[in-house]
mmCIF file of C-alpha atoms in Angstrom:
data_model
loop_
_atom_site.group_PDB
_atom_site.id
_atom_site.type_symbol
_atom_site.label_atom_id
_atom_site.label_comp_id
_atom_site.label_asym_id
_atom_site.label_seq_id
_atom_site.Cartn_x
_atom_site.Cartn_y
_atom_site.Cartn_z
ATOM 1 C CA MET X 1 15.665 -8.136 -24.920
ATOM 2 C CA ASN X 2 13.701 -5.250 -23.472
ATOM 3 C CA ILE X 3 10.110 -4.105 -23.357
ATOM 4 C CA TYR X 4 10.513 -1.699 -26.265
ATOM 5 C CA GLU X 5 11.432 -4.365 -28.843
ATOM 6 C CA ASP X 6 7.910 -5.240 -30.005
ATOM 7 C CA ASP X 7 9.065 -5.131 -33.621
ATOM 8 C CA LYS X 8 11.759 -7.730 -32.967
ATOM 9 C CA TYR X 9 9.622 -9.873 -30.620
ATOM 10 C CA PRO X 10 5.986 -9.582 -31.793
ATOM 11 C CA TRP X 11 4.679 -11.713 -28.917
ATOM 12 C CA LEU X 12 5.580 -8.877 -26.511
ATOM 13 C CA THR X 13 2.596 -6.842 -27.704
ATOM 14 C CA TRP X 14 0.185 -9.626 -26.781
ATOM 15 C CA GLU X 15 1.937 -10.294 -23.485
ATOM 16 C CA LYS X 16 1.757 -6.633 -22.476
ATOM 17 C CA TYR X 17 -1.943 -6.586 -23.309
ATOM 18 C CA PHE X 18 -2.547 -9.795 -21.324
ATOM 19 C CA ILE X 19 -0.732 -8.456 -18.255
ATOM 20 C CA GLU X 20 -2.486 -5.100 -18.473
ATOM 21 C CA GLU X 21 -5.894 -6.784 -18.609
ATOM 22 C CA ALA X 22 -5.016 -8.981 -15.625
ATOM 23 C CA ILE X 23 -4.018 -5.911 -13.603
ATOM 24 C CA LYS X 24 -7.241 -4.115 -14.584
ATOM 25 C CA LYS X 25 -9.197 -7.136 -13.292
ATOM 26 C CA ASN X 26 -7.347 -6.938 -9.933
ATOM 27 C CA LYS X 27 -5.556 -10.238 -10.497
ATOM 28 C CA ILE X 28 -2.307 -10.890 -8.676
ATOM 29 C CA VAL X 29 0.566 -10.524 -11.125
ATOM 30 C CA ILE X 30 4.223 -11.235 -10.427
ATOM 31 C CA GLY X 31 7.038 -10.409 -12.797
ATOM 32 C CA ILE X 32 10.673 -11.391 -12.740
ATOM 33 C CA CYS X 33 13.241 -9.695 -14.957
ATOM 34 C CA LEU X 34 11.394 -8.778 -18.184
ATOM 35 C CA GLY X 35 8.054 -9.372 -16.467
ATOM 36 C CA SER X 36 8.801 -6.797 -13.784
ATOM 37 C CA GLN X 37 9.769 -4.292 -16.472
ATOM 38 C CA VAL X 38 6.491 -4.899 -18.307
ATOM 39 C CA ILE X 39 4.492 -4.442 -15.098
ATOM 40 C CA ALA X 40 6.379 -1.248 -14.248
ATOM 41 C CA ASP X 41 5.727 0.148 -17.743
ATOM 42 C CA ILE X 42 2.023 -0.721 -17.601
ATOM 43 C CA LEU X 43 1.725 1.013 -14.231
ATOM 44 C CA GLY X 44 3.324 4.170 -15.645
ATOM 45 C CA SER X 45 6.926 3.886 -14.486
ATOM 46 C CA LYS X 46 9.812 4.733 -16.791
ATOM 47 C CA VAL X 47 11.876 1.704 -17.764
ATOM 48 C CA TYR X 48 15.406 2.433 -18.948
ATOM 49 C CA LYS X 49 17.752 0.367 -21.052
ATOM 50 C CA GLY X 50 20.513 -1.091 -18.929
#
């Protein structure tokens, strides 16, 4: 699973939105594994398939 598989895992779209909104509201967000990839993508970093 990776952050670009929204079509395969529809809940990812909502989760990305939720995390993005939390960051915009200056909430503390921690991500492990997939979560860290989502945070990196939201903040503008390039996430590569491993």
